[in-house]
Coordinates of C-alpha atoms in Angstrom, one line a residue:
X275 CA 26.7 -58.5 -82.2
X276 CA 27.2 -59.6 -78.6
X277 CA 30.7 -57.9 -78.5
X278 CA 29.2 -54.7 -79.8
X279 CA 26.5 -54.8 -77.0
X280 CA 29.2 -55.2 -74.3
X281 CA 31.3 -52.3 -75.8
X282 CA 28.2 -50.0 -75.9
X283 CA 27.5 -50.8 -72.2
X284 CA 31.1 -50.1 -71.2
X285 CA 30.9 -46.8 -73.1
X286 CA 27.7 -45.8 -71.4
X287 CA 29.2 -46.8 -68.0
X288 CA 32.3 -44.6 -68.6
X289 CA 30.2 -41.6 -69.6
X290 CA 27.9 -42.1 -66.6
X291 CA 30.9 -42.2 -64.2
X292 CA 32.3 -39.1 -66.0
X293 CA 29.1 -37.1 -65.6
X294 CA 28.5 -38.2 -62.0
X295 CA 32.0 -37.2 -61.0
X296 CA 31.4 -33.8 -62.6
X297 CA 28.1 -33.4 -60.7
X298 CA 29.8 -34.4 -57.5
X299 CA 32.6 -31.8 -58.1
X300 CA 29.9 -29.1 -58.5
X301 CA 28.2 -30.3 -55.3
X302 CA 31.5 -30.3 -53.3
X303 CA 32.2 -26.7 -54.4
X304 CA 28.9 -25.7 -52.7
X305 CA 30.2 -26.9 -49.4
X306 CA 32.8 -24.9 -47.2
X307 CA 36.1 -25.3 -48.9
X308 CA 38.3 -23.2 -46.7
X309 CA 38.2 -22.3 -43.0
X310 CA 39.7 -18.9 -42.2
X311 CA 40.7 -17.6 -38.8
X312 CA 41.7 -13.9 -38.3
X313 CA 42.7 -11.8 -35.4
X314 CA 40.8 -8.7 -36.3
X315 CA 41.5 -6.8 -33.1
X316 CA 44.3 -6.9 -30.5
X317 CA 44.7 -5.0 -27.3
X318 CA 47.8 -5.3 -25.0
X319 CA 47.8 -4.0 -21.4
X320 CA 51.1 -3.8 -19.6
X321 CA 51.5 -4.1 -15.8
X322 CA 48.1 -5.8 -15.6
X323 CA 47.2 -8.8 -13.5
X324 CA 44.2 -11.0 -14.1
X325 CA 41.4 -9.8 -11.9
X326 CA 42.7 -6.4 -11.0
X327 CA 40.9 -3.1 -11.8
X328 CA 42.9 -2.4 -14.9
X329 CA 42.3 -5.9 -16.2
X330 CA 38.5 -5.5 -15.8
X331 CA 38.6 -2.0 -17.5
X332 CA 40.6 -3.1 -20.5
X333 CA 38.5 -6.3 -20.9
X334 CA 35.3 -4.3 -20.9
X335 CA 36.7 -2.0 -23.6
X336 CA 37.6 -5.0 -25.8
X337 CA 34.1 -6.5 -25.2
X338 CA 32.6 -3.2 -26.4
X339 CA 34.6 -3.5 -29.6
X340 CA 33.4 -7.1 -30.0
X341 CA 29.8 -6.0 -29.7
X342 CA 30.4 -3.4 -32.5
X343 CA 31.8 -6.2 -34.7
X344 CA 28.8 -8.4 -33.9
X345 CA 26.4 -5.5 -34.7
X346 CA 28.0 -5.5 -38.2
X347 CA 27.3 -9.2 -38.6
X348 CA 30.8 -10.4 -37.9
X349 CA 31.0 -13.2 -35.3
X350 CA 34.1 -12.8 -33.1
X351 CA 35.6 -14.8 -30.1
X352 CA 37.4 -13.0 -27.3
X353 CA 40.7 -14.7 -26.3
X354 CA 43.3 -13.6 -23.9
X355 CA 46.9 -14.5 -23.1
X356 CA 49.1 -13.6 -20.1
X357 CA 52.8 -13.2 -20.0
X358 CA 54.5 -12.9 -16.6
X359 CA 58.2 -12.0 -16.1
X360 CA 60.5 -11.2 -13.2
X361 CA 62.6 -8.1 -13.6
X362 CA 66.2 -7.5 -12.3
X363 CA 64.8 -6.2 -9.0
X364 CA 62.8 -9.4 -8.4
X365 CA 59.5 -7.8 -9.1
X366 CA 56.9 -9.7 -11.1
X367 CA 55.3 -7.9 -14.1
X368 CA 52.5 -9.1 -16.2
X369 CA 51.1 -8.3 -19.6
X370 CA 47.6 -9.3 -20.8
X371 CA 46.9 -9.5 -24.5
X372 CA 43.2 -9.5 -25.6
X373 CA 42.4 -10.6 -29.2
X374 CA 39.2 -10.8 -31.1
X375 CA 39.3 -13.8 -33.5
X376 CA 36.8 -14.3 -36.3
X377 CA 36.4 -17.7 -37.9
X378 CA 34.5 -18.1 -41.1
X379 CA 34.3 -20.4 -44.1
X380 CA 34.2 -19.8 -47.9
X381 CA 32.8 -22.3 -50.4
X382 CA 34.6 -23.2 -53.6
X383 CA 32.1 -21.2 -55.7
X384 CA 32.8 -18.1 -53.7
X385 CA 36.3 -18.0 -55.2
X386 CA 34.8 -17.4 -58.7
X387 CA 34.8 -13.7 -59.4
X388 CA 37.0 -12.9 -56.3
X389 CA 39.8 -11.6 -58.5
X390 CA 42.3 -13.8 -56.9
X391 CA 44.6 -16.0 -59.0
X392 CA 42.9 -19.1 -57.7
X393 CA 39.6 -17.9 -59.1
X394 CA 41.0 -18.4 -62.6
X395 CA 42.4 -21.8 -61.7
X396 CA 39.0 -22.9 -60.4
X397 CA 37.3 -21.6 -63.6
X398 CA 39.8 -23.7 -65.6
X399 CA 39.0 -26.8 -63.5
X400 CA 35.2 -26.4 -64.1
X401 CA 35.5 -25.6 -67.8
X402 CA 37.9 -28.5 -68.4
X403 CA 35.7 -30.9 -66.5
X404 CA 32.5 -29.7 -68.3
X405 CA 34.2 -29.9 -71.7
X406 CA 35.5 -33.4 -70.9
X407 CA 31.9 -34.5 -70.3
X408 CA 30.7 -32.8 -73.5
X409 CA 33.5 -34.4 -75.6
X410 CA 32.8 -37.8 -74.1
X411 CA 29.1 -37.5 -75.0
X412 CA 30.1 -36.4 -78.5
X413 CA 32.4 -39.4 -78.8
X414 CA 29.9 -42.0 -77.8
X415 CA 27.1 -40.5 -79.9
X416 CA 29.2 -40.7 -83.0
X417 CA 30.0 -44.4 -82.6
X418 CA 27.0 -46.1 -80.9
X419 CA 27.3 -49.2 -83.0
X420 CA 31.0 -49.4 -83.7
X421 CA 33.6 -51.5 -81.9
X422 CA 36.9 -49.9 -80.7
X423 CA 38.7 -51.2 -83.8
X424 CA 36.4 -49.3 -86.1
X425 CA 36.0 -45.9 -84.5
X426 CA 35.7 -43.1 -86.9
X427 CA 38.3 -40.3 -86.7
X428 CA 35.9 -37.7 -85.3
X429 CA 34.7 -40.0 -82.5
X430 CA 38.3 -40.9 -81.6
X431 CA 39.2 -37.2 -81.5
X432 CA 36.4 -36.4 -79.2
X433 CA 37.3 -39.2 -76.8
X434 CA 41.0 -38.2 -76.8
X435 CA 40.0 -34.6 -76.1
X436 CA 37.8 -35.8 -73.2
X437 CA 40.8 -37.7 -71.7
X438 CA 43.2 -34.8 -72.0
X439 CA 40.7 -32.3 -70.6
X440 CA 40.1 -34.5 -67.6
X441 CA 43.8 -34.9 -67.0
X442 CA 44.2 -31.1 -67.2
X443 CA 41.4 -30.6 -64.7
X444 CA 43.0 -33.1 -62.3
X445 CA 46.4 -31.4 -62.5
X446 CA 44.9 -28.0 -61.9
X447 CA 43.3 -29.1 -58.6
X448 CA 46.6 -29.3 -56.6
X449 CA 47.7 -26.1 -58.2
X450 CA 44.5 -24.5 -57.0
X451 CA 45.2 -25.7 -53.4
X452 CA 48.8 -24.5 -53.5
X453 CA 47.8 -21.1 -54.8
X454 CA 45.2 -20.7 -52.0
X455 CA 47.6 -21.8 -49.2
X456 CA 51.3 -21.4 -49.9
X457 CA 51.2 -18.6 -52.5
X458 CA 48.4 -16.6 -50.9
X459 CA 49.9 -16.9 -47.4
X460 CA 53.3 -15.8 -48.8
X461 CA 51.6 -12.8 -50.4
X462 CA 49.9 -11.9 -47.1
X463 CA 53.1 -12.2 -45.2
X464 CA 55.1 -10.0 -47.7
X465 CA 52.4 -7.3 -47.8
X466 CA 51.7 -7.2 -44.1
X467 CA 55.4 -7.1 -43.2
X468 CA 55.9 -4.3 -45.9
X469 CA 58.6 -6.4 -47.6
X470 CA 56.6 -5.8 -50.8
X471 CA 54.5 -2.6 -51.3
X472 CA 53.8 -2.5 -55.0
X473 CA 50.2 -3.6 -55.5
X474 CA 49.3 -3.7 -51.8
X475 CA 46.2 -1.5 -52.1
X476 CA 44.7 -3.7 -54.8
X477 CA 45.6 -6.9 -52.9
X478 CA 44.1 -5.5 -49.7
X479 CA 40.9 -4.5 -51.5
X480 CA 40.4 -8.0 -53.0
X481 CA 40.9 -9.8 -49.7
X482 CA 38.7 -7.2 -47.8
X483 CA 35.9 -7.9 -50.2
X484 CA 36.4 -11.7 -50.4
X485 CA 37.1 -12.4 -46.7
X486 CA 35.4 -9.6 -44.7
X487 CA 32.7 -8.4 -47.2
X488 CA 34.4 -5.0 -47.2
X489 CA 34.0 -4.3 -43.5
X490 CA 37.6 -4.4 -42.5
X491 CA 38.3 -0.9 -43.8
X492 CA 41.6 0.5 -42.6
X493 CA 42.2 -2.4 -40.2
X494 CA 42.6 -4.8 -43.1
X495 CA 46.4 -5.0 -42.7
X496 CA 46.2 -6.0 -39.0
X497 CA 43.4 -8.4 -39.7
X498 CA 45.5 -10.1 -42.4
X499 CA 48.6 -10.2 -40.2
X500 CA 46.9 -12.8 -38.0
X501 CA 45.2 -14.7 -40.8
X502 CA 45.4 -18.5 -41.0
X503 CA 43.4 -20.9 -43.2
X504 CA 43.2 -24.5 -44.1
X505 CA 41.5 -26.8 -46.6
X506 CA 38.4 -28.7 -45.6
X507 CA 37.6 -32.3 -46.4
X508 CA 35.1 -31.1 -49.0
X509 CA 37.9 -29.3 -50.9
X510 CA 40.1 -32.3 -50.9
X511 CA 37.2 -34.4 -52.3
X512 CA 37.5 -32.6 -55.6
X513 CA 40.8 -34.3 -56.3
X514 CA 39.5 -37.9 -56.3
X515 CA 36.5 -36.8 -58.4
X516 CA 38.7 -35.4 -61.1
X517 CA 40.9 -38.5 -60.9
X518 CA 37.8 -40.7 -61.4
X519 CA 36.9 -38.5 -64.4
X520 CA 40.3 -39.1 -65.9
X521 CA 40.1 -42.8 -65.5
X522 CA 36.6 -42.9 -67.0
X523 CA 37.7 -40.8 -70.0
X524 CA 40.8 -43.1 -70.5
X525 CA 38.6 -46.2 -70.4
X526 CA 36.2 -44.6 -72.9
X527 CA 39.1 -43.9 -75.3
X528 CA 41.2 -47.0 -75.0
X529 CA 38.9 -49.6 -73.5
X530 CA 41.5 -50.3 -70.8
X531 CA 42.9 -48.4 -67.9
X532 CA 45.8 -50.5 -66.6
X533 CA 48.2 -50.0 -69.5
X534 CA 47.4 -46.3 -69.9
X535 CA 47.6 -45.7 -66.2
X536 CA 51.0 -47.3 -65.9
X537 CA 52.2 -45.3 -68.9
X538 CA 50.9 -42.1 -67.3
X539 CA 52.8 -43.0 -64.1
X540 CA 56.0 -43.5 -66.0
X541 CA 55.6 -40.1 -67.8
X542 CA 54.8 -38.4 -64.4
X543 CA 58.0 -39.9 -62.9
X544 CA 60.1 -38.8 -65.8
X545 CA 58.7 -35.3 -65.7
X546 CA 59.2 -35.0 -61.9
X547 CA 62.8 -36.2 -62.2
X548 CA 63.5 -33.8 -65.1
X549 CA 62.2 -30.9 -63.0
X550 CA 64.2 -32.1 -60.0
X551 CA 67.4 -32.3 -62.0
X552 CA 67.0 -29.2 -64.1
X553 CA 65.9 -26.9 -61.3
X554 CA 69.4 -25.9 -60.3
X555 CA 70.2 -25.0 -63.9
X556 CA 67.0 -22.9 -64.0
X557 CA 68.1 -21.0 -60.9
X558 CA 71.6 -20.5 -62.4
X559 CA 70.1 -19.2 -65.6
X560 CA 67.6 -16.7 -64.2
X561 CA 70.0 -15.5 -61.4
X562 CA 72.8 -14.9 -63.9
X563 CA 70.7 -12.2 -65.6
X564 CA 69.2 -10.5 -62.5
X565 CA 70.2 -7.2 -61.0
X566 CA 72.1 -7.2 -57.7
X567 CA 69.0 -6.3 -55.8
X568 CA 66.9 -9.1 -57.3
X569 CA 69.8 -11.6 -56.9
X570 CA 70.0 -10.9 -53.2
X571 CA 66.3 -10.8 -52.6
X572 CA 65.7 -13.2 -49.7
X573 CA 61.9 -13.3 -50.5
X574 CA 62.4 -14.4 -54.1
X575 CA 59.6 -12.0 -55.2
X576 CA 60.0 -12.6 -58.9
X577 CA 60.3 -16.0 -60.6
X578 CA 61.9 -14.5 -63.6
X579 CA 64.0 -11.3 -63.8
X580 CA 61.9 -8.2 -64.1
X581 CA 64.5 -7.0 -66.7
X582 CA 67.1 -9.4 -68.2
X583 CA 70.5 -7.9 -67.4
X584 CA 72.8 -9.0 -70.2
X585 CA 75.3 -6.5 -69.0
X586 CA 76.3 -9.2 -66.4
X587 CA 78.0 -11.1 -69.2
X588 CA 79.9 -8.0 -70.3
X589 CA 81.0 -7.4 -66.8
X590 CA 82.4 -10.9 -66.2
X591 CA 84.2 -10.8 -69.5
X592 CA 86.2 -7.9 -68.1
X593 CA 87.0 -9.8 -64.9
X594 CA 89.1 -12.4 -66.7
X595 CA 86.5 -15.2 -67.1
X596 CA 87.4 -15.9 -70.8
X597 CA 91.0 -16.4 -69.7
X598 CA 89.9 -18.8 -66.9
X599 CA 87.8 -20.8 -69.4
X600 CA 90.8 -21.1 -71.8
X601 CA 93.0 -22.3 -68.9
X602 CA 90.4 -24.9 -68.0
X603 CA 90.1 -26.1 -71.6
X604 CA 93.9 -26.4 -71.8
X605 CA 94.2 -28.2 -68.5
X606 CA 91.2 -30.6 -69.1
X607 CA 92.1 -31.2 -72.7
X608 CA 95.8 -31.8 -72.0
X609 CA 95.0 -34.1 -69.1
X610 CA 92.6 -36.1 -71.2
X611 CA 95.1 -36.5 -74.0
X612 CA 97.9 -37.6 -71.6
X613 CA 95.5 -40.0 -69.8
X614 CA 94.5 -41.6 -73.1
X615 CA 98.0 -41.8 -74.5
X616 CA 99.2 -43.7 -71.4
X617 CA 95.9 -45.5 -70.7
X618 CA 95.4 -47.2 -74.1
X619 CA 98.7 -49.1 -74.2
X620 CA 98.4 -50.0 -70.5
X621 CA 94.8 -51.2 -70.9
X622 CA 95.8 -53.2 -74.0
X623 CA 98.6 -54.9 -72.1
X624 CA 96.3 -55.7 -69.2
X625 CA 93.7 -57.2 -71.6
X626 CA 96.0 -59.1 -74.1
X627 CA 99.4 -59.8 -72.5
X628 CA 100.2 -62.3 -69.8
X629 CA 103.1 -61.4 -67.5
X630 CA 104.0 -61.8 -63.8
X631 CA 102.4 -59.3 -61.5
X632 CA 99.5 -58.5 -63.8
X633 CA 96.9 -59.2 -61.2
X634 CA 98.9 -57.3 -58.6
X635 CA 99.1 -54.3 -61.0
X636 CA 95.4 -54.4 -61.6
X637 CA 94.8 -54.5 -57.8
X638 CA 97.1 -51.5 -57.4
X639 CA 95.2 -49.6 -60.1
X640 CA 92.0 -50.2 -58.2
X641 CA 93.5 -49.3 -54.9
X642 CA 94.9 -46.0 -56.3
X643 CA 91.4 -44.8 -56.7
X644 CA 91.0 -44.8 -52.9
X645 CA 93.5 -42.0 -52.4
X646 CA 92.0 -38.5 -52.5
X647 CA 94.1 -35.6 -53.8
X648 CA 93.6 -33.9 -50.5
X649 CA 95.4 -36.7 -48.7
X650 CA 98.4 -36.4 -51.0
X651 CA 98.3 -32.6 -51.3
X652 CA 101.5 -31.9 -49.3
X653 CA 103.5 -34.5 -51.3
X654 CA 102.1 -33.2 -54.6
X655 CA 103.0 -29.6 -53.7
X656 CA 106.6 -30.6 -52.8
X657 CA 106.9 -32.7 -56.0
X658 CA 105.7 -29.9 -58.3
X659 CA 108.0 -27.4 -56.5
X660 CA 111.0 -29.8 -57.1
X661 CA 110.1 -30.1 -60.8
X662 CA 109.5 -26.4 -61.1
X663 CA 105.9 -27.1 -62.3
X664 CA 104.1 -25.3 -59.5
X665 CA 101.9 -22.4 -60.6
X666 CA 101.8 -23.7 -64.2
X667 CA 99.2 -25.2 -66.5
X668 CA 101.5 -28.1 -67.4
X669 CA 101.7 -29.2 -63.8
X670 CA 97.9 -29.3 -63.4
X671 CA 97.7 -31.3 -66.7
X672 CA 100.0 -33.9 -65.3
X673 CA 98.4 -34.1 -61.9
X674 CA 94.8 -34.4 -63.4
X675 CA 96.1 -37.0 -65.9
X676 CA 97.7 -39.0 -63.0
X677 CA 94.6 -39.0 -60.9
X678 CA 92.4 -40.1 -63.7
X679 CA 94.8 -42.6 -65.2
X680 CA 93.6 -45.6 -63.1
X681 CA 90.0 -45.0 -64.1
X682 CA 91.0 -44.8 -67.8
X683 CA 93.0 -48.0 -67.6
X684 CA 90.3 -49.9 -65.9
X685 CA 87.6 -48.7 -68.3
X686 CA 89.6 -49.2 -71.4
X687 CA 90.8 -52.7 -70.3
X688 CA 87.1 -53.8 -70.3
X689 CA 86.7 -52.4 -73.7
X690 CA 89.6 -54.3 -75.2
X691 CA 88.6 -57.5 -73.4
X692 CA 85.2 -57.3 -75.1
X693 CA 86.9 -57.2 -78.6
X694 CA 87.5 -60.7 -80.0
X695 CA 91.1 -61.8 -80.1
X696 CA 90.5 -63.2 -83.6
X697 CA 90.4 -59.7 -85.0
X698 CA 93.9 -59.0 -83.8
X699 CA 95.1 -62.4 -85.1
X700 CA 93.6 -61.7 -88.5
X701 CA 95.4 -58.4 -88.7
X702 CA 98.7 -60.1 -87.9
X703 CA 98.1 -62.6 -90.6
X704 CA 97.7 -59.7 -93.0
X705 CA 101.1 -58.5 -92.0
X706 CA 100.5 -56.1 -89.1
X707 CA 102.6 -56.2 -86.1
X708 CA 101.3 -55.6 -82.5
X709 CA 101.4 -51.8 -82.6
X710 CA 99.9 -51.6 -86.1
X711 CA 97.1 -54.0 -85.1
X712 CA 96.4 -51.9 -82.1
X713 CA 96.3 -48.6 -84.1
X714 CA 94.5 -49.8 -87.2
X715 CA 92.1 -52.4 -85.8
X716 CA 91.6 -52.4 -82.1
X717 CA 91.5 -48.6 -81.5
X718 CA 88.8 -48.0 -84.1
X719 CA 86.7 -50.9 -82.7
X720 CA 87.3 -49.6 -79.2
X721 CA 86.1 -46.1 -80.1
X722 CA 82.9 -46.1 -77.9
X723 CA 84.9 -47.1 -74.8
X724 CA 87.6 -44.5 -75.7
X725 CA 84.9 -41.8 -76.1
X726 CA 83.4 -42.7 -72.7
X727 CA 86.8 -42.6 -71.0
X728 CA 87.5 -39.2 -72.7
X729 CA 84.3 -37.6 -71.4
X730 CA 84.7 -38.8 -67.9
X731 CA 88.4 -37.8 -67.7
X732 CA 87.6 -34.4 -69.3
X733 CA 84.8 -33.7 -66.8
X734 CA 86.9 -34.8 -63.8
X735 CA 89.7 -32.5 -64.9
X736 CA 87.3 -29.7 -65.7
X737 CA 85.7 -29.8 -62.3
X738 CA 89.0 -30.1 -60.3
X739 CA 89.3 -27.4 -57.6
X740 CA 91.4 -28.3 -54.6
X741 CA 94.8 -28.8 -56.2
X742 CA 94.3 -25.8 -58.4
X743 CA 93.6 -23.6 -55.4
X744 CA 96.9 -24.7 -53.7
X745 CA 99.3 -24.8 -56.6
X746 CA 98.1 -21.8 -58.7
X747 CA 99.1 -18.4 -57.2
X748 CA 99.1 -16.3 -60.4
X749 CA 95.7 -14.9 -61.3
X750 CA 96.1 -15.4 -65.0
X751 CA 96.8 -19.1 -64.6
X752 CA 93.7 -19.9 -62.7
X753 CA 91.1 -22.4 -64.1
X754 CA 87.5 -21.4 -64.1
X755 CA 86.7 -23.3 -60.9
X756 CA 89.1 -21.1 -59.0
X757 CA 88.5 -18.0 -61.1
X758 CA 84.8 -17.6 -60.2
X759 CA 85.6 -17.5 -56.5
X760 CA 86.6 -13.8 -57.0
X761 CA 82.9 -13.0 -56.9
X762 CA 82.6 -14.5 -53.3
X763 CA 84.1 -12.7 -50.3
X764 CA 83.8 -12.8 -46.5
X765 CA 80.9 -10.3 -46.4
X766 CA 79.3 -10.4 -49.8
X767 CA 78.6 -12.8 -52.6
X768 CA 77.9 -11.3 -56.1
X769 CA 75.4 -14.0 -57.0
X770 CA 74.5 -12.5 -60.4
X771 CA 78.1 -12.6 -61.6
X772 CA 78.8 -16.0 -59.9
X773 CA 75.9 -17.7 -61.7
X774 CA 76.6 -15.9 -65.0
X775 CA 80.2 -17.3 -64.9
X776 CA 78.9 -20.8 -63.9
X777 CA 76.5 -20.6 -66.9
X778 CA 79.5 -20.0 -69.3
X779 CA 81.5 -22.7 -67.6
X780 CA 78.8 -25.3 -68.4
X781 CA 78.8 -24.5 -72.2
X782 CA 82.0 -26.4 -73.2
X783 CA 80.9 -29.5 -71.4
X784 CA 77.5 -29.4 -73.0
X785 CA 79.0 -28.9 -76.4
X786 CA 81.3 -31.9 -75.8
X787 CA 78.4 -34.0 -74.8
X788 CA 76.5 -33.0 -77.9
X789 CA 79.4 -33.9 -80.2
X790 CA 80.0 -37.4 -78.8
X791 CA 76.6 -38.3 -77.3
X792 CA 76.0 -41.0 -80.0
X793 CA 79.1 -42.9 -78.9
X794 CA 78.5 -42.5 -75.1
X795 CA 75.7 -45.0 -74.6
X796 CA 77.5 -47.9 -76.4
X797 CA 80.7 -47.0 -74.6
X798 CA 79.1 -47.3 -71.2
X799 CA 78.2 -50.9 -71.9
X800 CA 81.5 -51.8 -73.5
X801 CA 83.4 -54.3 -71.5
X802 CA 80.3 -55.7 -69.9
X803 CA 81.4 -59.3 -70.5
X804 CA 83.6 -61.5 -68.4
X805 CA 87.2 -61.2 -69.5

């Protein structure tokens, strides 16, 4: 009975905090949320010095305009700036610029019904917060005498809905701020600079009604050109209030905050990392299907293509991209096979056999990773020329296999070390020799490590660019890393074709990962014991 009383008090406390936070949000929205400053009138006067007759005349003219604005109920402030320069004849010239600045504020509630995108976001925040409170009340009324272990399904659903709605309201708050600052300022800049003209009249009408109460008229473009705005402390106060609502709703549903809060932080971190990692692929995807004009749009007006241009794929197919992909598959596949055929016996010898110079050889294997292909480029070119393998796929296979051989040996050695020597001894007792034991017993057991080596060698060979650029002179022998450079020139980059080709180039690697993903995790940890 005592436990139930404590739980009921905690429920009531959570609901009270939830409702008080919602009331505080509504109160904060009544206060000034944004401060706007706009230069609604500008007058420049050349060859004018402060205090002379022309200065007094122009200033009187500007002050008359200011009185007209004040008569319309718009409070303005007269500011002036002076620029003095000395011309080539040594004569000093001066320009005086008079501006009428109007500063005003808008409350959060004023955004509702304004027609701006942020008005719908604010409406979503208020509705989610109100529904969160309603669901919390529904959840507590349905289980006044129950403990958390005996909540009925309807009450638990109400409490869960309250927590999710509070979370959505909290996430919408920063989106609301970003829409009112970054997105709105970007729209104003694009329309006033005439970089974007479609929808300008509707946009000007909305801001004229919202900011200037419809008094700007034909001067709306010049008034918006000098517009600046910032959030007030009252606006930022909405964020901690929605955060408090979320914590109260979580406490009401789970009875504890710490575990749920840490889990939420973990999810937020994972989502943020996924967005950070996947963003370049998103840009590659949408740009690959844009038109040339949209792909080269420096303002990035449209997040997604206005019309998906699948003709880009057809165009790059006619520019030799399938042949380049086939060449890369042959080079990477051949280099991987050669590296594994040489690496498996060498790694087995390093793990099982004892001979003089083994440690020195292992040291040499590690040191060979220090040499970049660029450093050895001249020697490689001369060697390939002497072997008549320059400008050939076989030459690139051998070079990529050679540069990945040390990594393959080192990784596979750790895999063989992790396999018990008794397995090999048991195979020899059953009549197998060393080669048969290696093929029939050790290689199947070392499959995860071999798969890991395969994927890394394949990716390294697939992404190789420098040596291919130097050794391959025939267009039909180019790998995809060199072939896509045809869309880049000194004065122009065909981004839509470049990204469409890059998109196709990622497909074989993705397919390879999907096929062997189940072996990759175990292979990465293979050889993690001291050998």
